[in-house]
Structure formats: structure tokens, C-alpha cells
Coordinates of C-alpha atoms in Angstrom, one line a residue:
M274 CA 0.1 0.0 0.2
Q275 CA 3.2 2.5 -0.4
N276 CA 1.4 4.5 -3.1
L277 CA -1.5 5.1 -1.1
R278 CA -2.5 7.8 1.5
C279 CA -5.9 6.5 3.0
W280 CA -7.5 3.2 2.3
A281 CA -10.4 0.6 3.9
E282 CA -9.1 -3.1 3.6
I283 CA -11.9 -5.5 3.0
D284 CA -10.8 -9.2 4.0
L285 CA -13.3 -11.2 1.5
A286 CA -12.6 -14.7 2.8
A287 CA -13.4 -13.2 6.5
L288 CA -16.9 -12.4 5.0
E289 CA -17.0 -15.9 3.7
R290 CA -16.2 -17.8 7.1
N291 CA -18.6 -15.1 8.6
L292 CA -21.6 -16.3 6.5
N293 CA -21.0 -19.8 6.9
K294 CA -20.7 -19.6 11.2
I295 CA -24.1 -17.9 10.2
R296 CA -25.6 -20.3 8.3
S297 CA -24.3 -23.1 10.1
A298 CA -26.0 -21.4 13.5
L299 CA -29.8 -21.5 11.9
P300 CA -32.4 -23.9 11.7
E301 CA -32.7 -26.0 8.3
G302 CA -35.2 -24.4 6.5
I303 CA -34.1 -20.5 7.3
Q304 CA -34.2 -18.4 4.3
Y305 CA -30.6 -16.1 4.6
I306 CA -31.4 -12.7 3.2
S307 CA -28.5 -10.7 2.7
V308 CA -28.6 -7.2 2.7
V309 CA -26.5 -5.0 1.3
K310 CA -28.0 -1.6 1.1
A311 CA -25.7 1.8 1.1
D312 CA -22.8 -0.4 -1.2
A313 CA -22.5 -2.9 1.3
Y314 CA -22.5 -0.8 4.1
G315 CA -19.6 0.7 2.7
H316 CA -17.8 -2.3 2.0
G317 CA -18.1 -1.9 -1.7
I318 CA -21.5 -4.0 -3.2
H319 CA -19.6 -5.5 -6.6
P320 CA -17.1 -7.4 -4.3
T321 CA -18.8 -8.0 -1.3
A322 CA -22.4 -9.3 -3.2
A323 CA -19.9 -11.5 -5.7
R324 CA -18.3 -13.3 -2.7
L325 CA -22.0 -13.7 -1.5
M326 CA -23.2 -14.9 -3.9
Q327 CA -20.1 -17.6 -4.6
T328 CA -20.9 -18.4 -0.5
G329 CA -24.5 -19.4 -0.9
V330 CA -27.2 -17.0 0.0
D331 CA -30.7 -17.4 -0.5
L332 CA -32.1 -13.5 -1.4
F333 CA -30.4 -9.9 -1.4
A334 CA -32.3 -6.6 0.0
V335 CA -31.4 -3.8 -0.6
A336 CA -32.9 -0.3 0.1
N337 CA -33.7 0.8 -3.8
V338 CA -34.0 0.6 -7.4
K339 CA -30.6 1.5 -8.4
E340 CA -28.9 -1.1 -5.7
A341 CA -30.4 -3.7 -7.0
I342 CA -29.7 -3.5 -10.8
D343 CA -26.3 -2.5 -9.9
I344 CA -26.3 -6.5 -8.3
R345 CA -28.9 -7.7 -10.9
E346 CA -25.9 -6.6 -13.5
M347 CA -23.7 -9.2 -12.4
G348 CA -26.2 -12.2 -12.3
T349 CA -29.7 -13.4 -12.7
G350 CA -29.5 -16.2 -10.1
W351 CA -30.8 -14.3 -7.0
P352 CA -34.3 -12.7 -6.0
I353 CA -33.5 -9.1 -5.1
L354 CA -36.1 -7.6 -2.8
I355 CA -36.2 -3.8 -2.3
L356 CA -36.9 -2.7 1.0
G357 CA -37.5 0.6 0.0
P358 CA -40.4 2.2 -1.7
L359 CA -40.2 2.9 -5.3
L360 CA -40.7 6.2 -6.8
K361 CA -43.4 5.8 -10.3
E362 CA -41.5 5.8 -12.6
E363 CA -38.5 3.5 -11.0
D364 CA -41.8 0.6 -12.0
E365 CA -40.6 -0.3 -15.3
A366 CA -37.2 -1.4 -13.7
I367 CA -39.2 -4.3 -11.9
I368 CA -39.8 -5.8 -14.9
E369 CA -36.6 -5.3 -16.8
Y370 CA -34.5 -5.9 -14.2
D371 CA -36.8 -8.9 -12.5
L372 CA -36.9 -7.4 -9.0
I373 CA -39.0 -7.6 -6.0
P374 CA -40.3 -4.5 -4.2
S375 CA -42.0 -4.1 -0.8
L376 CA -45.6 -3.1 -1.3
S377 CA -47.2 -0.9 1.5
N378 CA -50.3 0.1 0.2
E379 CA -53.5 -0.2 -2.6
E380 CA -52.0 2.7 -4.0
E381 CA -48.6 0.8 -4.9
L382 CA -50.8 -2.4 -5.9
T383 CA -52.8 -0.5 -8.6
R384 CA -49.4 0.8 -9.9
F385 CA -47.9 -2.6 -9.6
S386 CA -51.1 -4.3 -11.4
K387 CA -51.4 -2.3 -14.3
L388 CA -47.8 -2.8 -14.9
A389 CA -48.0 -6.5 -14.7
H390 CA -51.6 -6.8 -17.0
A391 CA -49.6 -4.6 -19.5
E392 CA -46.9 -6.6 -19.8
G393 CA -48.8 -10.3 -19.7
R394 CA -47.1 -11.4 -16.6
S395 CA -47.6 -11.3 -12.6
I396 CA -45.3 -9.2 -10.6
E397 CA -43.7 -10.8 -7.0
V398 CA -43.9 -8.9 -4.1
H399 CA -43.4 -8.7 -0.7
L400 CA -46.1 -7.3 1.7
K401 CA -44.6 -4.8 4.4
I402 CA -47.1 -4.4 7.8
D403 CA -46.4 -1.5 9.6
T404 CA -46.2 -2.6 13.7
G405 CA -44.6 0.5 15.5
M406 CA -41.7 1.2 12.9
G407 CA -44.3 4.0 11.9
R408 CA -42.2 4.2 8.2
M409 CA -43.2 2.0 5.3
G410 CA -45.6 -0.1 5.3
C411 CA -49.7 -0.8 5.7
W412 CA -50.6 -0.2 9.4
W413 CA -51.1 -3.4 11.1
E414 CA -54.9 -2.8 12.0
H415 CA -55.5 -1.6 8.6
A416 CA -53.8 -4.6 6.7
P417 CA -56.4 -7.8 6.8
K418 CA -58.4 -5.2 3.6
L419 CA -55.0 -4.3 1.8
I420 CA -53.7 -8.5 2.3
D421 CA -57.3 -9.6 0.6
K422 CA -57.0 -7.5 -2.5
V423 CA -53.5 -8.5 -2.9
L424 CA -54.8 -12.0 -2.6
S425 CA -57.2 -11.1 -4.8
S426 CA -54.9 -10.3 -7.3
K427 CA -54.2 -11.8 -10.8
D428 CA -51.3 -10.0 -11.7
I429 CA -49.9 -9.6 -8.0
D430 CA -48.1 -12.9 -7.0
L431 CA -47.5 -12.6 -3.2
Q432 CA -44.0 -13.9 -2.3
G433 CA -43.3 -12.7 0.9
V434 CA -44.9 -10.7 4.2
L435 CA -42.2 -8.6 6.3
T436 CA -42.1 -6.1 9.3
H437 CA -39.3 -4.2 11.5
F438 CA -38.7 -3.9 14.6
P439 CA -37.7 -0.5 15.7
I440 CA -36.5 -1.1 19.3
P441 CA -35.5 -4.9 19.8
Q442 CA -34.1 -4.6 23.2
D443 CA -37.5 -3.8 24.2
S444 CA -38.2 -7.4 24.4
E445 CA -42.4 -6.5 25.7
F446 CA -42.6 -4.0 22.7
T447 CA -41.2 -6.2 20.4
D448 CA -43.2 -9.5 21.3
Q449 CA -46.1 -7.1 20.7
Q450 CA -45.2 -6.3 17.0
R451 CA -44.6 -9.5 16.3
E452 CA -47.9 -11.0 17.9
N453 CA -49.7 -8.1 15.8
F454 CA -48.1 -9.2 12.8
L455 CA -48.6 -12.7 13.3
S456 CA -52.8 -12.0 13.9
V457 CA -53.5 -10.2 10.3
I458 CA -50.8 -12.4 8.0
K459 CA -53.2 -15.7 8.3
P460 CA -54.8 -15.2 5.9
A461 CA -52.1 -15.5 3.2
L462 CA -50.3 -18.1 5.2
I463 CA -53.3 -20.1 5.0
Q464 CA -53.9 -19.1 1.1
N465 CA -49.6 -19.8 0.7
P466 CA -48.2 -22.1 3.5
D467 CA -44.3 -21.1 1.6
L468 CA -44.9 -17.7 2.0
L469 CA -41.4 -16.4 3.1
V470 CA -42.4 -14.5 6.4
H471 CA -39.1 -12.2 8.0
A472 CA -39.2 -9.7 10.4
D473 CA -36.1 -10.5 12.0
N474 CA -31.9 -9.3 11.9
S475 CA -29.6 -10.8 14.2
S476 CA -30.4 -7.8 16.9
S477 CA -33.8 -9.0 17.3
L478 CA -33.6 -12.6 17.4
Q479 CA -34.3 -14.0 20.5
T480 CA -35.5 -17.9 19.7
M481 CA -35.9 -19.9 16.5
H482 CA -38.6 -22.7 16.9
R483 CA -38.8 -25.0 14.4
N484 CA -42.8 -24.3 14.3
S485 CA -42.4 -20.5 14.3
P486 CA -43.8 -18.9 10.9
F487 CA -41.0 -17.0 10.3
N488 CA -38.4 -18.8 7.8
G489 CA -36.6 -15.9 6.8
I490 CA -33.8 -13.8 8.2
R491 CA -32.4 -10.6 7.7
V492 CA -28.8 -10.6 7.7
G493 CA -26.6 -7.3 7.3
L494 CA -24.2 -6.1 10.2
L495 CA -23.7 -9.1 11.3
Q496 CA -22.1 -11.1 8.1
F497 CA -19.5 -7.6 8.3
G498 CA -18.4 -8.5 11.7
I499 CA -20.5 -6.5 14.0
A500 CA -22.0 -8.6 16.6
P501 CA -25.0 -8.8 18.0
P502 CA -26.7 -7.8 21.3
R503 CA -25.6 -10.5 24.0
D504 CA -29.0 -11.8 24.2
S505 CA -29.6 -12.4 20.6
A506 CA -29.7 -15.6 19.6
L507 CA -27.1 -15.4 17.3
A508 CA -24.6 -13.8 20.0
D509 CA -22.4 -16.9 20.5
I510 CA -21.1 -16.4 16.6
H511 CA -17.8 -14.8 17.0
V512 CA -17.6 -13.1 13.3
E513 CA -14.4 -11.4 12.0
P514 CA -14.5 -7.6 11.3
V515 CA -14.1 -7.6 7.3
L516 CA -13.1 -3.9 7.2
S517 CA -10.3 -2.1 8.4
F518 CA -9.0 1.5 8.2
H519 CA -5.6 2.9 7.3
S520 CA -3.5 6.0 6.3
R521 CA -0.1 7.2 6.6
L522 CA 2.3 9.6 8.5
A523 CA 1.9 12.8 6.1
L524 CA 4.3 14.9 8.8
V525 CA 6.1 15.2 12.0
K526 CA 6.9 18.2 13.6
D527 CA 7.8 19.9 16.8
L528 CA 5.5 22.5 18.8
P529 CA 6.3 24.3 22.1
K530 CA 4.0 24.2 25.1
G531 CA 0.8 26.6 24.5
A532 CA 0.9 26.2 20.9
S533 CA -2.8 25.5 19.7
I534 CA -3.8 22.8 18.0
S535 CA -6.5 22.5 14.7
Y536 CA -9.7 24.4 13.9
G537 CA -11.2 26.6 16.7
C538 CA -7.8 26.0 19.0
E539 CA -9.5 23.5 21.1
K540 CA -6.6 22.0 22.0
I541 CA -3.4 23.8 23.8
L542 CA -0.6 22.1 23.8
E543 CA 0.8 21.3 27.6
R544 CA 4.1 20.3 27.1
D545 CA 6.9 20.7 24.3
S546 CA 5.7 17.7 22.0
R547 CA 6.2 16.0 18.8
I548 CA 2.8 16.4 16.3
G549 CA 1.9 13.5 13.7
V550 CA -0.4 14.7 10.5
I551 CA -2.0 11.7 9.3
A552 CA -3.4 12.4 5.6
A553 CA -6.8 11.4 6.6
G554 CA -9.6 13.2 7.8
Y555 CA -13.4 13.6 8.4
G556 CA -13.6 13.9 4.1
D557 CA -12.5 10.4 4.7
A558 CA -14.2 8.8 7.6
I559 CA -12.7 10.2 10.4
P560 CA -15.7 11.3 13.1
L561 CA -15.3 15.1 13.6
H562 CA -15.1 15.1 17.3
C563 CA -13.1 12.1 17.8
G564 CA -10.1 14.3 18.8
G565 CA -9.1 14.2 22.6
K566 CA -10.5 10.5 22.6
A567 CA -9.9 8.4 20.1
M568 CA -6.2 7.0 18.9
A569 CA -4.8 5.6 16.4
L570 CA -1.9 2.4 16.0
I571 CA 1.4 3.3 14.8
N572 CA 4.1 0.1 14.9
Q573 CA 1.4 -1.7 17.1
K574 CA 1.7 1.5 19.7
S575 CA -1.7 3.5 20.5
Y576 CA -1.4 7.5 20.3
P577 CA -4.0 9.8 20.7
I578 CA -5.7 11.9 18.3
V579 CA -5.4 15.5 19.1
G580 CA -7.4 18.4 18.0
R581 CA -10.3 18.6 16.0
V582 CA -10.1 16.9 13.0
T583 CA -10.0 18.3 9.6
M584 CA -11.4 17.1 6.0
D585 CA -7.9 16.3 5.2
Q586 CA -6.0 15.5 7.5
T587 CA -6.1 14.6 11.7
L588 CA -3.2 15.1 14.2
I589 CA -1.7 12.9 16.7
D590 CA 0.4 13.2 19.4
L591 CA 3.6 11.3 19.2
T592 CA 5.5 12.9 22.5
D593 CA 5.6 9.9 24.4
S594 CA 7.3 7.4 21.6
E595 CA 10.2 5.8 21.7
N596 CA 11.0 4.6 18.2
E597 CA 9.9 8.1 16.7
P598 CA 7.2 7.3 13.9
Q599 CA 8.5 8.6 10.6
A600 CA 6.8 9.9 7.5
G601 CA 5.0 7.7 5.6
E602 CA 4.5 5.2 8.3
M603 CA 1.2 3.4 8.4
V604 CA -1.8 3.9 10.9
T605 CA -4.2 2.4 11.6
F606 CA -7.8 4.0 12.7
I607 CA -10.0 0.7 13.0
G608 CA -8.0 -3.1 13.0
K609 CA -5.3 -4.3 13.9
Q610 CA -1.5 -4.1 14.1
N611 CA -0.1 -7.6 15.0
N612 CA -1.5 -7.7 18.4
A613 CA -2.1 -4.3 18.9
H614 CA -6.1 -3.6 17.4
I615 CA -8.7 -0.6 17.6
G616 CA -12.5 -1.6 17.0
L617 CA -15.0 -0.1 14.9
S618 CA -17.1 -0.2 17.4
E619 CA -14.3 1.8 19.8
L620 CA -14.4 5.0 17.1
A621 CA -17.5 5.1 16.8
K622 CA -18.1 5.5 20.2
H623 CA -15.1 8.2 20.3
G624 CA -16.9 10.0 17.2
N625 CA -20.5 9.7 19.1
T626 CA -21.6 7.7 16.3
I627 CA -23.0 4.1 15.6
E628 CA -20.8 1.6 13.7
W629 CA -23.4 1.7 10.6
E630 CA -22.9 5.0 10.1
L631 CA -19.1 5.2 10.5
L632 CA -18.9 2.5 8.1
C633 CA -21.3 4.2 5.5
S634 CA -19.4 7.3 5.6
I635 CA -16.3 6.2 3.8
T636 CA -16.1 8.2 1.2
K637 CA -15.3 7.7 -2.6
R638 CA -12.0 9.0 -2.2
V639 CA -11.2 6.6 0.1
P640 CA -9.6 3.2 -2.3
R641 CA -11.2 -0.3 -0.9
V642 CA -8.6 -2.7 -1.5
Y643 CA -9.8 -6.4 -1.5
L644 CA -8.1 -9.7 0.3
T645 CA -9.6 -12.6 -1.8
K646 CA -7.7 -15.4 -0.6
R647 CA -9.4 -18.1 0.5
E648 CA -7.6 -20.3 3.6

């Protein structure tokens, strides 16, 4: 990586190992719905989806038509579910790219039915039921009427039903959501016992009963190495981080006691100091306000980030270094240097954000370097 100032390494072998571990933990008959929205959470959709295809997912789920087309252009063997609502002008893509929309209301049902009729074919859909997220889906108390219309439509092929849990750590609220969801989808299950019924991700999955109608799980962050809560049924799976984030030390300088550091002069040096300038900032992915809290690794040793992170550079205090790091050396913000390690969750916490937002904030100017070797 000698010619790179800043880069993210994506370990596709780790992604494959994670998927296999998750697969092994799921009961037979549970479909693996791989959620790869937002450019596969910043990991890069094409290389990651290609490895997931090789490893064996049942269905891909994305946020919008553009993301769905990106995957479909890679191959035709996998169903692709669009989790977000479609704009009217995007409807034709359902036919052209063989996509599965999520259906929330009668207006969408009418649109999709007309399109299917005009094309002389049926359109597969998943019906979204709103049980408490307040976002997409038909409100559960209003759902029976819509379900009847979907089931009676000759142009619509209902392949799945889903809901979304906004606060899975609240078991009482989530259990009530689950109960409401199951109560309204009974007619659909009677007509088609093979419906794909999915609500859980790794955070909300508490049990996996053999007689449960739930037969799919949406797996997003877990496959990329973000561990679920301790009370998740998948908490014992030891997934590996797939992404690490690195930069290089671009400049080292000495500053006197009393000198100010970065924008806002928020940091005043309390001693004569050696300061390193790292060739990455918030324009790459480093959280703006992690100075004074987060650390970075150089030669397996942790050094504190100081001052406000700027768009293109981040400052680090090297004063206590014993081996005096030099310009050009690798700096790790997320990942390992031999036995030293900084986790994604650690940097996210110090940046006052969450892991998935931090992953999605890695900008396009950061090259992704893919490690493809299988062990």
C-alpha cells in the first residue's frame, strides 16, 4: 500500500467465514436474506455481493432500485428484494431487471397490477406490515383489507410478508409487534403456507422455534463482523471484522508548550510536543469530534488523536513515542497491527456515532483494497 495515503481493506475471506458461521447457526429451512444496502455498508457492493453469491445466500435485500440494478447486472440467479418504496418512474425496472418490490398500500398495488397486466405477466411482491416502526408498510390494523386485495389479484404474486422491529432490546414492545404481525397475516399463510415470512435481523432474533412461521432472517451487519447484542440468539457466533481502515503519517513536527492545535484552537499543548499529521480526515471517514478521545495505531502502539479532525488531515500526539515514528509509516484507525487492535465500535463511540453510520461514511476517495484469498 506504499502508494496510498488512505485506504480501507476488505477481507472477503472473513466475509465468507462469517456467512458460513451464521448459516450453520440457523435451523434448516431458514432463508438467508443478505442485506447489502448502502454499497454493502461501505464495503463495496460488487466484490462483496460476488463473494456472497459464491458462498450461498438465498436472497439479496437492498434499499432502492439503483442498488438492485447494480446486483442484477452481476447475475440472474438470485432474487432481489427492494426494501424501500419505489417512485412511479422506477416501476418499469421491476420488469426489466426482475426485481421484487415491497408493497405498502393500495396505490402501489394498483400501480404494480397495471404494470403486470400491461406486460402480460405477474409481479412478485413482499407485503410490508407496519407494526410500530412508523415508516414503510400498511399499518397492521388496516392490513387485513389490503391483504385480501393482494390475495385476490391475478396480477400480483405474493411471495413474502415482512415487518420491522425499531427497538428489539425492548422485548415487551417487540413481542407485541410480533403478535400483531402474525395475527393479520394468517389469511396469507393459509392461502400460501410457503410464504417467506421475515421480521428478524441478528439484533431482534431471540429464538428460532421449529414450528414458527418465520422462515427468513435479514442479515446485514452481522455478516460484516458487527456482533449482535448479548441477548440475540446469534450472540455466540464469533464473527470477524471484514473492514479495516488505514492511512499514513504524512508529516512529523515539533511544537512548543502553549501552541494551539487545529481549528477552533480547542487543544492547547501543555508541554513541548511532537505532533504527527495523518493523511486522512473527516473527508475520508474519521469522525469530526473524536479528537481527545480516540486513538490510532503506529507500529503496534496507540497514540491519541488531538484537536479537531479536519477534512483532509488528523493530528496525533507522538510525544511519548519511544521509536519516533517517521513520515510514511502506516496508521491504523480500525483494525489490527499484529496484537494491537482498535475496533470499529471504539472509533464510533469516540466519534459519537454508531458503527453502521461510520461504515457508510467512508467516502469514495478512499480506495477499497480487497483481500480475496481463501484459506
